[in-house]
XYZ file of C-alpha atoms in Angstrom:
539
model
C 52.128 -136.243 -55.347
C 50.413 -133.315 -53.732
C 46.625 -133.335 -54.012
C 44.677 -130.130 -53.372
C 42.470 -130.420 -50.254
C 38.733 -129.842 -50.494
C 37.498 -126.454 -49.264
C 34.810 -127.989 -47.025
C 35.953 -130.628 -44.492
C 33.422 -130.702 -41.652
C 31.539 -132.710 -39.060
C 28.152 -131.946 -37.494
C 26.899 -132.798 -34.038
C 25.400 -136.242 -33.646
C 21.962 -137.365 -32.434
C 23.097 -137.333 -28.804
C 26.358 -136.855 -26.932
C 27.929 -135.602 -23.749
C 29.668 -132.258 -23.794
C 32.961 -134.001 -22.991
C 32.654 -136.220 -26.027
C 31.782 -133.264 -28.250
C 34.831 -131.413 -26.958
C 36.944 -134.500 -27.601
C 35.655 -134.546 -31.191
C 36.437 -130.865 -31.663
C 39.961 -131.415 -30.330
C 40.459 -134.359 -32.689
C 39.291 -132.684 -35.899
C 42.344 -130.500 -36.636
C 44.655 -133.461 -35.939
C 43.205 -135.121 -39.035
C 42.971 -131.854 -41.009
C 39.225 -131.329 -40.696
C 38.501 -127.619 -40.555
C 34.874 -127.039 -39.508
C 32.295 -128.107 -36.933
C 28.527 -127.614 -36.951
C 26.099 -127.289 -34.036
C 22.351 -127.537 -34.581
C 19.647 -124.880 -34.461
C 19.909 -122.069 -31.917
C 17.181 -121.717 -29.342
C 16.999 -125.251 -27.985
C 20.328 -125.854 -26.236
C 18.904 -127.924 -23.385
C 16.615 -130.033 -25.634
C 19.545 -131.016 -27.808
C 21.838 -131.987 -24.917
C 19.073 -133.715 -22.978
C 18.786 -136.405 -25.641
C 21.889 -137.725 -23.974
C 21.650 -136.559 -20.391
C 18.088 -137.767 -19.832
C 19.041 -141.076 -21.487
C 15.457 -142.233 -21.937
C 16.367 -144.974 -24.365
C 18.168 -147.133 -21.832
C 16.360 -147.792 -18.511
C 19.507 -149.413 -17.099
C 21.624 -146.301 -17.532
C 22.696 -145.114 -14.078
C 23.554 -141.411 -14.533
C 20.736 -139.304 -15.862
C 19.561 -135.736 -15.297
C 17.693 -132.937 -17.079
C 19.797 -129.920 -18.028
C 18.453 -126.421 -17.577
C 18.473 -123.951 -20.439
C 21.320 -122.141 -18.674
C 23.386 -125.310 -18.562
C 22.655 -125.990 -22.223
C 23.819 -122.516 -23.222
C 26.943 -122.940 -21.120
C 27.759 -126.157 -22.939
C 27.238 -124.411 -26.298
C 29.622 -121.715 -25.131
C 32.278 -124.335 -24.329
C 31.909 -125.849 -27.790
C 32.224 -122.462 -29.503
C 35.300 -121.581 -27.442
C 36.860 -124.952 -28.324
C 36.309 -124.459 -32.062
C 37.717 -120.952 -31.957
C 40.747 -122.034 -29.931
C 41.642 -124.470 -32.689
C 40.837 -122.193 -35.584
C 37.940 -124.291 -36.786
C 35.089 -122.738 -38.769
C 31.880 -122.689 -36.747
C 28.686 -123.681 -38.538
C 25.313 -123.215 -36.872
C 21.682 -123.815 -37.608
C 19.681 -126.263 -39.718
C 16.047 -127.316 -39.273
C 13.992 -125.649 -36.593
C 13.868 -121.991 -37.577
C 10.107 -122.378 -37.894
C 9.904 -123.031 -34.104
C 11.412 -119.600 -33.575
C 9.357 -117.957 -36.324
C 6.137 -119.197 -34.725
C 7.399 -118.282 -31.210
C 6.855 -121.847 -29.910
C 7.852 -122.161 -26.286
C 9.117 -125.742 -26.247
C 11.726 -125.417 -28.992
C 12.297 -128.820 -30.583
C 9.480 -130.427 -28.638
C 7.673 -133.571 -29.736
C 4.183 -132.093 -29.264
C 3.971 -128.286 -29.568
C 0.340 -127.899 -30.546
C -0.520 -126.143 -27.282
C 2.247 -123.571 -27.995
C 0.742 -122.414 -31.278
C -1.286 -119.225 -31.045
C -4.061 -118.395 -33.506
C -2.017 -115.403 -34.652
C 0.830 -117.719 -35.621
C -1.427 -120.446 -37.037
C -2.468 -118.245 -39.933
C 1.201 -118.136 -41.052
C 1.500 -121.918 -41.270
C 1.062 -123.898 -44.460
C -2.443 -124.809 -45.510
C -2.529 -128.550 -46.229
C -5.852 -130.234 -47.146
C -7.673 -127.080 -46.110
C -6.129 -126.870 -42.620
C -3.406 -124.716 -41.120
C -1.348 -125.748 -38.108
C 1.678 -127.717 -37.025
C 2.490 -130.667 -39.241
C 2.268 -133.764 -37.028
C 2.185 -131.406 -34.057
C 5.834 -130.294 -34.399
C 7.374 -127.047 -35.563
C 10.451 -128.713 -37.036
C 8.163 -130.652 -39.419
C 6.072 -127.601 -40.378
C 6.264 -125.319 -43.413
C 4.981 -121.753 -43.508
C 2.730 -120.063 -46.040
C 5.694 -118.428 -47.775
C 3.605 -116.446 -50.231
C 2.688 -114.235 -47.270
C 5.337 -111.519 -46.850
C 4.602 -111.583 -43.130
C 5.409 -115.304 -42.930
C 8.744 -114.806 -44.697
C 9.529 -111.892 -42.403
C 8.708 -113.928 -39.295
C 11.028 -116.679 -40.580
C 13.799 -114.145 -41.202
C 13.384 -112.242 -37.899
C 15.018 -114.764 -35.492
C 17.816 -115.452 -37.984
C 18.732 -111.770 -38.213
C 18.569 -111.479 -34.421
C 20.811 -114.512 -33.984
C 23.461 -113.208 -36.384
C 23.443 -109.810 -34.668
C 24.056 -111.467 -31.304
C 26.610 -114.100 -32.457
C 29.399 -112.625 -34.575
C 31.536 -115.737 -34.045
C 29.481 -117.859 -36.443
C 31.150 -118.453 -39.794
C 28.339 -120.256 -41.647
C 24.624 -120.249 -40.859
C 22.454 -123.072 -42.195
C 18.990 -121.879 -43.232
C 16.927 -124.998 -43.861
C 13.162 -125.396 -44.075
C 11.195 -128.251 -42.455
C 12.570 -131.725 -41.813
C 9.505 -133.292 -43.488
C 7.891 -133.518 -46.886
C 4.575 -133.254 -48.697
C 3.555 -130.617 -46.187
C 3.942 -127.464 -48.304
C 1.241 -124.827 -48.521
C -1.619 -125.511 -50.912
C -3.257 -122.074 -50.826
C -3.826 -120.553 -54.314
C -1.091 -117.986 -53.871
C 1.559 -120.484 -52.804
C 0.631 -122.805 -55.678
C 1.726 -120.118 -58.147
C 5.362 -121.153 -57.567
C 7.207 -124.283 -56.535
C 8.360 -124.650 -52.971
C 11.952 -124.228 -54.125
C 11.002 -120.908 -55.769
C 9.601 -119.664 -52.455
C 12.764 -120.915 -50.733
C 14.940 -118.984 -53.152
C 12.801 -115.888 -52.722
C 13.243 -116.176 -48.963
C 17.019 -116.498 -49.359
C 17.139 -113.498 -51.700
C 15.426 -111.426 -48.987
C 17.576 -112.798 -46.175
C 21.111 -113.083 -47.500
C 21.769 -109.365 -48.231
C 20.524 -108.407 -44.755
C 22.909 -110.893 -43.166
C 25.802 -109.557 -45.237
C 25.172 -106.078 -43.837
C 25.532 -107.460 -40.313
C 28.482 -109.835 -40.957
C 30.163 -109.549 -44.384
C 32.164 -112.735 -43.824
C 29.194 -114.916 -42.882
C 28.144 -117.626 -45.359
C 24.486 -118.724 -45.640
C 23.969 -122.418 -46.387
C 20.857 -123.650 -48.231
C 20.075 -127.155 -49.377
C 18.489 -129.601 -51.773
C 16.388 -131.910 -49.574
C 12.850 -133.375 -49.361
C 10.509 -130.547 -50.466
C 13.390 -128.805 -52.264
C 14.823 -131.860 -54.041
C 13.891 -130.217 -57.344
C 15.259 -126.727 -58.108
C 13.238 -123.539 -58.604
C 11.553 -122.916 -61.922
C 11.682 -119.128 -62.068
C 13.348 -117.487 -59.043
C 17.133 -117.352 -59.258
C 19.713 -116.197 -56.684
C 20.034 -112.434 -56.668
C 23.459 -111.003 -57.643
C 23.556 -109.604 -54.112
C 23.540 -113.147 -52.696
C 27.173 -114.089 -53.304
C 27.307 -115.190 -49.629
C 25.148 -118.273 -50.364
C 26.606 -121.799 -50.242
C 24.698 -124.727 -51.759
C 24.460 -127.967 -49.839
C 23.635 -131.274 -51.492
C 21.969 -133.700 -49.009
C 21.445 -137.134 -50.646
C 19.693 -138.669 -47.643
C 18.350 -141.685 -49.548
C 21.501 -142.522 -51.437
C 22.937 -146.051 -51.417
C 26.160 -146.851 -49.517
C 26.774 -150.110 -51.328
C 27.807 -148.119 -54.380
C 29.863 -144.955 -54.843
C 28.018 -141.678 -54.860
C 28.452 -141.129 -58.598
C 27.264 -144.586 -59.631
C 24.745 -143.872 -62.400
C 23.654 -147.519 -62.511
C 22.535 -147.445 -58.847
C 18.814 -147.041 -58.216
C 16.174 -145.102 -60.062
C 16.883 -142.677 -62.947
C 15.746 -139.076 -62.691
C 12.071 -138.788 -63.754
C 11.366 -136.732 -66.812
C 9.035 -134.408 -64.875
C 9.020 -133.076 -61.340
C 6.318 -134.528 -59.050
C 3.010 -132.785 -58.556
C 2.504 -130.511 -55.570
C 2.852 -132.448 -52.304
C 3.364 -135.712 -54.168
C 7.092 -136.029 -53.598
C 8.443 -139.578 -53.404
C 11.766 -139.855 -51.643
C 14.326 -140.777 -54.307
C 16.239 -143.962 -53.805
C 19.697 -144.737 -55.107
C 22.544 -142.630 -56.419
C 21.627 -142.012 -60.041
C 18.536 -139.924 -59.208
C 20.429 -137.895 -56.627
C 23.166 -137.058 -59.118
C 20.467 -136.082 -61.606
C 18.850 -133.758 -59.060
C 22.234 -132.199 -58.315
C 22.664 -131.424 -62.013
C 19.183 -129.875 -62.094
C 20.177 -127.535 -59.263
C 23.465 -126.470 -60.854
C 22.164 -123.321 -62.651
C 20.671 -122.087 -59.365
C 23.829 -122.343 -57.251
C 26.296 -119.545 -56.823
C 29.513 -121.525 -57.100
C 30.440 -122.693 -53.595
C 28.939 -126.019 -52.587
C 29.478 -129.190 -50.592
C 27.802 -132.538 -49.829
C 26.054 -133.224 -46.536
C 26.484 -136.985 -46.443
C 25.137 -139.611 -44.081
C 27.780 -142.343 -43.884
C 27.514 -142.357 -40.058
C 23.742 -142.341 -39.800
C 21.580 -145.491 -40.099
C 23.702 -147.275 -42.697
C 26.678 -147.111 -40.331
C 24.703 -149.451 -38.027
C 24.797 -152.181 -40.690
C 28.395 -151.596 -41.802
C 30.026 -155.013 -42.458
C 26.556 -156.587 -42.567
C 25.400 -154.754 -45.696
C 27.807 -151.858 -46.306
C 31.591 -151.634 -46.637
C 32.123 -147.988 -45.697
C 35.909 -148.320 -45.451
C 36.169 -149.023 -49.168
C 33.249 -146.962 -50.561
C 34.371 -143.727 -48.849
C 37.508 -143.137 -50.989
C 35.364 -143.614 -54.106
C 32.798 -141.143 -52.758
C 35.493 -138.550 -52.225
C 36.746 -139.019 -55.789
C 33.198 -138.414 -56.989
C 32.828 -135.167 -55.030
C 35.335 -133.533 -57.320
C 33.816 -135.073 -60.455
C 30.391 -133.755 -59.418
C 31.733 -130.253 -58.824
C 31.263 -130.305 -55.039
C 33.730 -128.526 -52.795
C 33.895 -131.092 -49.998
C 31.750 -132.784 -47.400
C 30.112 -132.324 -44.022
C 29.573 -135.625 -42.189
C 26.089 -136.083 -40.784
C 25.386 -138.784 -38.232
C 26.977 -139.820 -35.013
C 30.339 -138.585 -33.844
C 30.703 -141.872 -31.951
C 31.397 -143.806 -35.140
C 34.696 -145.435 -34.084
C 33.091 -148.882 -34.071
C 34.299 -151.394 -34.894
C 37.155 -149.226 -36.143
C 37.887 -145.535 -36.751
C 38.956 -146.265 -40.314
C 35.849 -144.957 -42.160
C 35.891 -141.591 -40.380
C 39.680 -141.372 -40.710
C 39.405 -142.045 -44.455
C 36.919 -139.225 -44.877
C 39.199 -136.813 -43.066
C 42.362 -137.861 -44.879
C 40.655 -138.080 -48.239
C 39.140 -134.613 -47.999
C 42.573 -133.302 -47.018
C 44.147 -134.870 -50.126
C 46.012 -137.559 -48.214
C 46.555 -141.161 -49.166
C 43.760 -143.588 -48.236
C 44.877 -146.742 -50.014
C 46.007 -150.161 -48.919
C 49.187 -148.916 -47.209
C 47.195 -146.508 -45.046
C 44.786 -149.290 -44.106
C 47.609 -151.658 -43.105
C 49.251 -148.914 -41.046
C 45.984 -148.241 -39.240
C 45.560 -151.879 -38.171
C 49.182 -152.068 -37.039
C 48.898 -148.911 -34.900
C 45.477 -149.782 -33.495
C 45.889 -153.513 -32.799
C 49.634 -154.036 -32.522
C 51.525 -157.097 -33.687
C 48.339 -159.034 -34.438
C 46.740 -156.259 -36.475
C 46.576 -158.547 -39.496
C 44.204 -160.854 -37.584
C 41.807 -157.944 -36.976
C 41.970 -156.926 -40.605
C 41.447 -160.512 -41.791
C 38.344 -160.821 -39.618
C 36.742 -157.663 -40.996
C 37.722 -158.560 -44.563
C 36.113 -161.971 -44.096
C 32.974 -160.356 -42.726
C 32.809 -158.002 -45.707
C 33.126 -160.939 -48.072
C 30.028 -162.433 -46.449
C 27.953 -159.236 -46.278
C 24.476 -159.117 -47.847
C 24.132 -157.414 -51.211
C 20.835 -155.535 -51.008
C 18.844 -153.608 -53.576
C 16.267 -152.154 -51.262
C 14.453 -149.029 -52.130
C 11.501 -147.310 -50.480
C 10.435 -150.510 -48.759
C 13.159 -150.301 -46.152
C 10.984 -147.911 -44.113
C 7.623 -148.880 -45.560
C 5.006 -148.684 -42.804
C 3.065 -151.693 -44.072
C 5.710 -154.096 -45.358
C 9.158 -152.897 -44.266
C 12.103 -155.012 -45.386
C 15.215 -155.876 -43.400
C 18.714 -156.790 -44.532
C 18.198 -160.553 -43.889
C 15.485 -160.656 -46.548
C 18.282 -160.763 -49.143
C 20.218 -163.712 -47.718
C 19.503 -167.452 -47.582
C 19.524 -170.154 -44.930
C 22.686 -171.632 -46.421
C 24.542 -168.341 -46.337
C 23.310 -167.326 -42.881
C 24.167 -170.702 -41.339
C 27.649 -170.698 -42.890
C 28.270 -167.167 -41.591
C 27.150 -168.073 -38.086
C 29.532 -171.074 -38.104
C 32.391 -168.956 -39.419
C 31.833 -166.271 -36.765
C 31.909 -168.872 -33.991
C 35.221 -170.212 -35.358
C 36.659 -166.697 -35.558
C 36.038 -165.989 -31.887
C 38.908 -168.177 -30.681
C 41.259 -166.577 -33.187
C 40.270 -163.059 -32.110
C 40.559 -163.804 -28.392
C 44.017 -165.328 -28.943
C 45.125 -162.307 -30.998
C 43.754 -159.910 -28.373
C 46.142 -161.351 -25.824
C 48.976 -159.817 -27.778
C 47.890 -156.273 -26.783
C 50.803 -154.497 -25.130
C 49.322 -151.112 -24.202
C 46.033 -149.422 -23.360
C 45.351 -148.372 -26.936
C 45.674 -151.916 -28.254
C 43.597 -153.372 -25.379
C 40.850 -150.850 -26.156
C 40.831 -151.641 -29.892
C 40.587 -155.387 -29.248
C 37.798 -154.951 -26.675
C 35.719 -152.934 -29.183
C 36.322 -155.493 -31.934
C 35.301 -158.384 -29.673
C 32.160 -156.450 -28.698
C 31.383 -155.965 -32.396
C 31.966 -159.668 -33.057
C 29.248 -160.530 -30.533
C 26.871 -157.997 -32.128
C 27.285 -159.346 -35.655
C 27.039 -162.955 -34.392
C 23.694 -162.167 -32.791
C 22.580 -160.410 -35.984
C 23.421 -163.390 -38.185
C 21.747 -165.755 -35.707
C 18.538 -163.760 -36.159
C 18.873 -164.118 -39.930
C 19.539 -167.858 -39.637
C 16.445 -168.434 -37.430
C 14.247 -166.403 -39.773
C 15.290 -168.519 -42.747
C 14.794 -171.721 -40.778
C 11.221 -170.636 -40.194
C 11.873 -170.531 -36.460
C 10.212 -167.181 -35.917
C 9.918 -167.420 -32.146
C 13.651 -168.203 -31.879
C 14.378 -165.307 -34.227
C 12.374 -162.960 -32.048
C 14.159 -164.147 -28.886
C 17.612 -163.694 -30.429
C 16.607 -160.268 -31.757
C 15.491 -159.295 -28.229
C 18.784 -160.672 -26.914
C 20.576 -158.359 -29.392
C 18.686 -155.324 -28.068
C 19.446 -156.359 -24.482
C 23.126 -156.841 -25.305
C 23.440 -153.311 -26.703
C 21.635 -151.800 -23.701
C 23.621 -153.826 -21.143
C 27.023 -153.044 -22.657
C 26.463 -149.351 -23.483
C 28.471 -148.154 -20.451
C 31.526 -150.022 -21.687
C 31.480 -148.791 -25.300
C 29.535 -145.496 -25.375
C 32.613 -143.409 -26.119
C 33.127 -145.275 -29.376
C 29.681 -146.329 -30.583
C 26.281 -144.650 -30.563
C 24.052 -147.261 -28.949
C 20.977 -145.094 -29.392
C 21.518 -144.918 -33.140
C 22.171 -148.651 -33.289
C 18.903 -149.259 -31.472
C 17.010 -147.101 -33.998
C 17.635 -150.011 -36.406
C 17.934 -152.996 -34.066
C 14.808 -152.300 -32.005
C 12.768 -153.114 -35.120
C 14.246 -156.593 -35.387
C 12.146 -158.449 -32.739
C 8.956 -157.214 -34.385
C 10.085 -157.912 -37.944
C 11.615 -161.299 -37.109
C 8.945 -162.491 -34.661
C 6.202 -165.005 -35.122
C 3.459 -162.384 -35.225
C 5.079 -160.666 -38.167
C 3.610 -157.315 -37.155
C 5.747 -154.491 -38.543
C 6.534 -151.314 -36.688
C 5.490 -147.996 -38.106
C 8.154 -146.347 -40.260
C 11.023 -144.960 -38.222
C 11.468 -141.770 -40.228
C 8.198 -139.791 -40.626
C 9.672 -137.345 -43.164
C 7.410 -137.667 -46.160
C 3.727 -137.482 -45.421
C 0.891 -138.446 -47.721
C -2.246 -136.691 -48.784
C -4.216 -139.225 -46.815
C -2.975 -137.923 -43.455
């Protein structure tokens, strides 16, 4: 039976990538009926690309260089041309408009304090009596939005960009990528941060419609704007707004609409600059419902399947089977589709999760028959052996109910905290037995595609074996061994990156795995939290 496709079927650029891989992704999207591609904030083309080309995360990487701004803009031009050639919608923007509003020179830089003039400082949010860059970065900074001048400075570069780039179909206007950093001056305290956000959008959206009547302006529910406005509503003139739901702390062990997952929605919104990142799916669904009266109709989810939880797929998550349920829930929740946030190099150990998002959003079948066909096409005559291995791994995965403690700076928790010595030892033994079966099945490969699929799966087997060996050593109380195996895991990912980088994002994997030696080791000293999004009043 025919199923109506979702209106929004999109992918955004990943944490780092080569221009060739981005162009490959753009070429692939229409083949699986995806219709849109997003590139991050304008104004920092070289900084975005240099996350890959400088390759600072892997000292053993041979080819590295620093792109000039001219080269970065040229790459952006290639991506735009590729999207237009294929009829894809071109999304642009996100976090980082504050860098442009404050006229910071090093757009996207890690320490921009020296760029901030005193004239611009007075427009920044006042937090604990001080104005300036939050944690020394523009992307983490809010403005004093009660000042008309601050709102106008935020709007200025957006208007200029739209005037100069008529090829953009949707412009994302997001505030800072941090929390608990909103202005505490008496005037700003009159309204919630979401009210000031909506006021800003009401001033901006009509001006952008005058320049480009077909442009859509995307705003979101995220961090400081998790809760909706209290008084300011979208103006009738703002029918070009599109609402984006970004459940960054949702759980991927349960479907998006699972109301028994995690914390319920609190009865009252948090006090000013006392936001606690919500954990679980029930609270995110509750926040979405709170926002409903303030949206203008068109909406989509900005979901993170291929961000940090993708790294622990088949250890903790089972993305292949939760994704079809998520897509069912999009319609039930009144959302018009999804934009995938995370890495584009998510074809590891298989392409099935990404393929299921694409096919599901397009209204195509994503059931058992589609899964069996995928394994047959990817792995050849022994595809059942590959499927059996991953099914067996999923049966052994760890069922976790972690909340805020995953990234707690004092006592962070790791996936192996929820397993036992018996389970970890049995899984290590099973993985060692499976290796002979997989290597035998891999010899059946009859073409380059099948050889490639088996090589990736065997690489993944070694990764999960190392991971489970860390867990086993931790539960044996052999902390020094655990640390050594965790360091071996990091070294393995770094050493083999040149062989698998087209299919897996080693940098994103290391964002999780580099914590393991510290958290497994004998000293027990935790790292600081990886994601400094929500600050505290003690900072």
